[in-house]
CSV table of C-alpha atoms in Angstrom, one decimal:
chain,number,residue,atom,x,y,z
A,53,MET,CA,150.5,39.6,97.8
A,54,LYS,CA,154.1,38.7,98.2
A,55,ARG,CA,155.8,37.9,101.5
A,56,ASN,CA,159.0,36.4,102.8
A,57,ILE,CA,159.1,33.0,104.6
A,58,ILE,CA,161.6,30.5,105.9
A,59,LYS,CA,160.7,26.8,105.6
A,60,THR,CA,162.7,24.3,107.7
A,61,PHE,CA,163.0,20.7,106.8
A,62,ALA,CA,164.6,17.8,108.7
A,63,LEU,CA,167.7,17.7,106.6
A,64,GLY,CA,168.1,21.3,105.5
A,65,THR,CA,166.7,24.8,105.3
A,66,LEU,CA,164.9,26.1,102.2
A,67,LEU,CA,164.9,29.8,102.1
A,68,THR,CA,162.0,31.1,100.1
A,69,PHE,CA,162.2,34.7,98.9
A,70,SER,CA,158.7,35.4,97.5
A,71,PHE,CA,155.5,33.7,96.5
A,72,SER,CA,151.7,34.0,96.1
A,73,ASN,CA,149.4,31.2,95.2
A,74,ALA,CA,152.6,29.1,95.7
A,75,GLN,CA,150.9,25.8,95.0
A,76,GLN,CA,150.3,27.0,91.4
A,77,LYS,CA,153.8,28.4,90.8
A,78,PRO,CA,156.8,26.4,89.5
A,79,LYS,CA,159.3,26.1,92.2
A,80,VAL,CA,162.9,27.0,91.2
A,81,VAL,CA,165.5,26.0,93.8
A,82,LEU,CA,169.1,27.2,93.7
A,83,ASP,CA,171.8,25.3,95.4
A,84,ASN,CA,173.8,27.1,98.1
A,85,PHE,CA,175.6,24.0,99.4
A,86,PHE,CA,177.9,22.8,96.7
A,87,ASN,CA,178.4,26.5,95.7
A,88,ASN,CA,179.0,27.9,99.2
A,89,GLU,CA,181.0,31.1,98.9
A,90,LYS,CA,180.7,33.7,101.6
A,91,LYS,CA,182.1,37.1,102.3
A,92,GLU,CA,181.9,39.6,105.2
A,93,ASN,CA,179.3,42.4,104.9
A,94,LYS,CA,181.2,45.6,105.3
A,95,GLU,CA,178.4,47.3,107.2
A,96,THR,CA,177.2,44.5,109.5
A,97,LYS,CA,180.4,42.4,109.6
A,98,ALA,CA,178.2,39.3,109.2
A,99,LEU,CA,179.1,36.6,106.8
A,100,GLU,CA,176.7,36.3,103.8
A,101,SER,CA,176.5,34.1,100.8
A,102,TRP,CA,177.4,35.7,97.5
A,103,HIS,CA,178.4,34.7,93.9
A,104,TYR,CA,175.7,33.1,91.9
A,105,THR,CA,173.0,33.7,94.5
A,106,TRP,CA,169.5,35.2,94.2
A,107,ASN,CA,170.2,38.0,96.7
A,108,ASP,CA,173.6,39.0,95.3
A,109,THR,CA,173.1,42.3,93.4
A,110,THR,CA,176.8,42.7,92.5
A,111,ASN,CA,178.2,41.7,89.1
A,112,GLY,CA,178.6,38.1,90.0
A,113,GLY,CA,175.1,37.7,91.5
A,114,PHE,CA,171.9,36.1,90.1
A,115,SER,CA,169.5,38.8,91.4
A,116,LEU,CA,168.4,39.7,87.8
A,117,LEU,CA,168.0,36.1,86.9
A,118,GLY,CA,165.8,35.6,89.9
A,119,GLU,CA,163.7,38.6,88.7
A,120,ILE,CA,163.3,37.0,85.3
A,121,PHE,CA,162.1,33.7,86.9
A,122,ARG,CA,159.6,35.6,89.0
A,123,LYS,CA,158.3,37.6,86.0
A,124,GLN,CA,157.6,34.3,84.3
A,125,GLY,CA,155.5,33.2,87.3
A,126,ALA,CA,158.0,31.0,89.2
A,127,GLU,CA,158.8,31.0,92.9
A,128,ILE,CA,162.5,31.1,93.7
A,129,SER,CA,164.3,29.7,96.7
A,130,THR,CA,167.7,28.6,98.0
A,131,LEU,CA,168.6,25.2,99.5
A,132,THR,CA,171.5,25.4,101.9
A,133,THR,CA,172.1,21.6,102.3
A,134,ALA,CA,172.6,18.7,99.9
A,135,PRO,CA,169.2,17.9,98.4
A,136,SER,CA,167.2,15.2,100.2
A,137,LYS,CA,164.3,13.4,98.7
A,138,LYS,CA,162.0,15.5,100.8
A,139,ASP,CA,163.6,18.7,99.7
A,140,LEU,CA,163.3,17.8,96.0
A,141,LYS,CA,159.5,17.2,96.5
A,142,ASN,CA,159.4,21.0,96.9
A,143,ALA,CA,161.3,21.7,93.7
A,144,ASN,CA,160.3,21.7,90.0
A,145,VAL,CA,163.7,23.1,88.8
A,146,TYR,CA,166.9,22.6,90.8
A,147,ILE,CA,170.0,24.5,89.8
A,148,ILE,CA,173.7,23.8,90.7
A,149,VAL,CA,176.2,26.4,89.6
A,150,ASP,CA,179.9,26.4,89.7
A,151,PRO,CA,180.5,23.8,92.5
A,152,ASP,CA,183.3,24.9,94.8
A,153,ILE,CA,186.9,23.9,94.9
A,154,ASP,CA,188.5,24.2,98.4
A,155,LYS,CA,190.0,27.6,97.9
A,156,GLU,CA,186.5,29.1,97.1
A,157,ALA,CA,184.4,27.3,99.8
A,158,TYR,CA,183.5,28.8,103.1
A,159,GLY,CA,185.8,27.3,105.7
A,160,GLY,CA,188.3,26.2,103.0
A,161,LYS,CA,186.6,22.8,102.5
A,162,ALA,CA,184.3,22.3,99.6
A,163,ASN,CA,181.0,20.3,99.9
A,164,LEU,CA,181.4,17.6,97.3
A,165,ILE,CA,178.5,15.9,95.4
A,166,ASP,CA,178.2,12.4,96.8
A,167,ALA,CA,176.5,9.2,95.8
A,168,THR,CA,173.3,9.9,97.9
A,169,THR,CA,172.9,13.3,96.1
A,170,ILE,CA,173.4,11.7,92.7
A,171,LYS,CA,170.8,9.0,93.4
A,172,ASN,CA,168.3,11.6,94.8
A,173,LEU,CA,168.7,13.8,91.8
A,174,ALA,CA,168.7,11.0,89.2
A,175,ASP,CA,165.5,9.6,90.6
A,176,TRP,CA,163.9,13.1,90.8
A,177,VAL,CA,164.7,13.9,87.2
A,178,LYS,CA,163.3,10.5,86.0
A,179,ASN,CA,160.1,11.5,87.8
A,180,GLY,CA,159.8,14.9,86.0
A,181,GLY,CA,162.4,17.2,87.7
A,182,VAL,CA,164.2,19.8,85.6
A,183,LEU,CA,167.9,19.8,86.6
A,184,VAL,CA,170.3,22.7,85.6
A,185,LEU,CA,174.0,22.1,85.8
A,186,MET,CA,176.3,25.0,85.1
A,187,SER,CA,180.1,24.6,85.5
A,188,ASN,CA,182.9,27.0,85.2
A,189,ASP,CA,186.3,26.6,83.5
A,190,ASN,CA,189.6,25.0,84.4
A,191,GLY,CA,190.8,26.1,87.9
A,192,ASN,CA,187.5,27.7,88.8
A,193,SER,CA,185.2,24.8,89.4
A,194,GLU,CA,185.1,21.3,90.8
A,195,PHE,CA,184.9,18.7,88.1
A,196,GLU,CA,185.4,15.2,89.4
A,197,HIS,CA,182.3,14.9,91.6
A,198,PHE,CA,180.2,17.2,89.4
A,199,ASN,CA,180.9,14.9,86.5
A,200,LYS,CA,179.7,11.8,88.4
A,201,LEU,CA,176.3,13.5,88.6
A,202,ALA,CA,176.4,14.8,85.0
A,203,GLY,CA,177.5,11.4,83.7
A,204,GLU,CA,174.2,10.0,84.9
A,205,PHE,CA,172.6,11.9,82.0
A,206,GLY,CA,175.3,11.4,79.3
A,207,ILE,CA,177.1,14.7,80.0
A,208,HIS,CA,180.7,15.3,80.9
A,209,PHE,CA,182.3,18.7,81.7
A,210,ASN,CA,185.9,18.9,80.4
A,211,ASP,CA,188.5,20.5,82.7
A,212,ASP,CA,189.4,23.1,80.1
A,213,SER,CA,188.8,26.7,79.0
A,214,TYR,CA,187.5,28.2,75.7
A,215,ASN,CA,186.3,31.6,74.6
A,216,ARG,CA,189.1,33.3,76.6
A,217,VAL,CA,188.6,37.1,76.5
A,218,GLN,CA,191.5,39.5,76.8
A,219,LYS,CA,190.5,42.7,78.6
A,220,ARG,CA,187.6,44.3,76.7
A,221,GLU,CA,188.0,42.2,73.5
A,222,PHE,CA,184.3,41.1,73.9
A,223,GLU,CA,184.2,39.5,70.4
A,224,GLN,CA,186.4,36.7,71.8
A,225,GLY,CA,183.5,35.7,74.0
A,226,LYS,CA,180.8,35.4,71.3
A,227,VAL,CA,178.6,32.4,71.0
A,228,MET,CA,176.6,32.5,67.8
A,229,VAL,CA,173.2,30.7,68.0
A,230,PRO,CA,172.0,29.6,64.6
A,231,ALA,CA,168.3,29.6,63.5
A,232,GLY,CA,166.4,26.5,64.6
A,233,ASN,CA,168.0,26.1,68.1
A,234,GLU,CA,165.7,24.3,70.4
A,235,ILE,CA,166.0,26.9,73.2
A,236,PHE,CA,167.2,30.2,71.8
A,237,SER,CA,166.3,32.3,68.8
A,238,GLU,CA,169.0,33.2,66.3
A,239,GLN,CA,171.3,35.6,68.2
A,240,LYS,CA,174.8,36.5,69.6
A,241,LEU,CA,175.4,35.5,73.2
A,242,TYR,CA,178.4,36.3,75.4
A,243,MET,CA,180.1,33.5,77.3
A,244,LYS,CA,183.7,33.7,78.4
A,245,GLU,CA,186.1,31.1,79.8
A,246,ILE,CA,183.8,28.1,79.2
A,247,SER,CA,184.3,24.4,79.9
A,248,SER,CA,183.6,22.3,76.9
A,249,ILE,CA,181.2,19.4,77.2
A,250,ASP,CA,181.2,15.8,75.8
A,251,VAL,CA,177.9,14.2,75.2
A,252,LYS,CA,176.5,10.7,74.7
A,253,SER,CA,173.0,9.4,74.7
A,254,PRO,CA,170.6,10.5,76.0
A,255,ALA,CA,172.3,13.9,75.9
A,256,LYS,CA,172.7,16.1,72.8
A,257,ALA,CA,174.7,19.3,72.2
A,258,ILE,CA,172.7,22.5,72.1
A,259,LEU,CA,175.5,25.2,71.9
A,260,THR,CA,179.0,25.4,70.5
A,261,ALA,CA,182.0,27.8,70.7
A,262,GLU,CA,185.4,27.5,69.0
A,263,GLY,CA,184.2,24.2,67.5
A,264,LYS,CA,183.5,22.7,70.9
A,265,ASN,CA,180.2,21.7,72.5
A,266,ILE,CA,179.6,24.0,75.5
A,267,GLY,CA,175.9,23.3,76.2
A,268,ALA,CA,173.7,20.2,76.2
A,269,ILE,CA,170.3,18.9,77.1
A,270,ALA,CA,169.1,15.4,78.0
A,271,LYS,CA,165.6,14.0,78.3
A,272,VAL,CA,165.6,11.3,81.0
A,273,GLY,CA,162.4,9.6,82.0
A,274,LYS,CA,159.8,12.3,82.5
A,275,GLY,CA,162.5,15.0,83.3
A,276,THR,CA,165.0,17.2,81.6
A,277,VAL,CA,168.6,18.1,82.2
A,278,PHE,CA,170.3,21.3,80.9
A,279,ALA,CA,174.1,21.7,81.1
A,280,LEU,CA,176.3,24.6,80.2
A,281,GLY,CA,180.1,25.1,80.8
A,282,ASP,CA,179.6,28.6,82.2
A,283,PRO,CA,177.4,30.5,84.7
A,284,TRP,CA,176.6,32.8,81.8
A,285,CYS,CA,173.5,34.7,83.0
A,286,TYR,CA,174.9,36.5,86.1
A,287,ASN,CA,174.2,40.2,86.6
A,288,GLU,CA,177.3,41.6,84.9
A,289,TYR,CA,176.4,40.1,81.5
A,290,ILE,CA,172.6,40.6,81.5
A,291,ASP,CA,172.3,44.1,83.0
A,292,GLY,CA,173.0,45.9,79.7
A,293,LYS,CA,175.8,48.0,81.2
A,294,LYS,CA,179.0,46.3,80.0
A,295,LEU,CA,178.5,44.4,76.8
A,296,PRO,CA,178.1,45.9,73.3
A,297,ALA,CA,174.5,46.2,72.2
A,298,ASP,CA,174.8,43.4,69.7
A,299,PHE,CA,175.2,40.8,72.5
A,300,THR,CA,171.7,39.7,73.6
A,301,ASN,CA,172.3,37.9,76.9
A,302,TYR,CA,169.2,39.3,78.6
A,303,GLN,CA,167.0,38.2,75.7
A,304,GLY,CA,168.7,34.8,75.7
A,305,THR,CA,168.2,34.5,79.5
A,306,GLU,CA,164.5,35.2,79.1
A,307,GLU,CA,164.2,32.6,76.4
A,308,TRP,CA,166.1,30.1,78.4
A,309,VAL,CA,164.0,30.6,81.5
A,310,LYS,CA,160.8,30.3,79.5
A,311,TRP,CA,162.1,27.0,78.1
A,312,LEU,CA,163.1,25.6,81.5
A,313,LEU,CA,159.6,26.4,82.9
A,314,LYS,CA,157.9,24.7,79.9
A,315,GLN,CA,159.8,21.5,80.8
A,316,VAL,CA,158.1,21.4,84.2
A,317,LYS,CA,155.6,18.6,84.5
């Protein structure tokens, strides 16, 4: 049986969308603090979160990604504050996507990743947490503070933009995954306007485009970090409606989700 709940913690609110036998399910928590875009609901006139959120069913939402996580047995939830140590005890996978610049943030002032957040997340990863960091490209994502966090794991997002797609020239956004990739089977993915990534130990590159590293993973202590320079698995590019059939983003997203959940200790 599935039901909706709201759990309130001392330093934040964790909104849990569905669960059953929750203690046995991997808990996947999506940040809605550093990525904090809101818009007015046309019907209710209320402000609501959107863009890379579980409940956003529009092109830029993660509603289909949430369904994939649930199909693989995970419980998904949203954290509306910076992650405290207590919050992270209730997470196996924690995802930060496209941290805001001021022009995108609710109220016009972005919530920036600070030293406390970095320490909390670094300690949590070392103890077995699975951290997902997905940037955006130049002009569309906050880099300075995000990189202070990523740098703890040998990862640096470059403030640039590759795989730039003109109108419907989808081939310009192809990312070819060769056989033997640690996460994905051999296939053709679509990722456009991507930040490239520099890596040093313990990180290693996992995907490339235009001769640049765009994805990386790092094993740190008991935990795992996955980084990608694009929020590539939002509804528009996994719903099968827009891309040519030879792009396999839905399949790739399923493989990625399965890999992430396998990293959970």
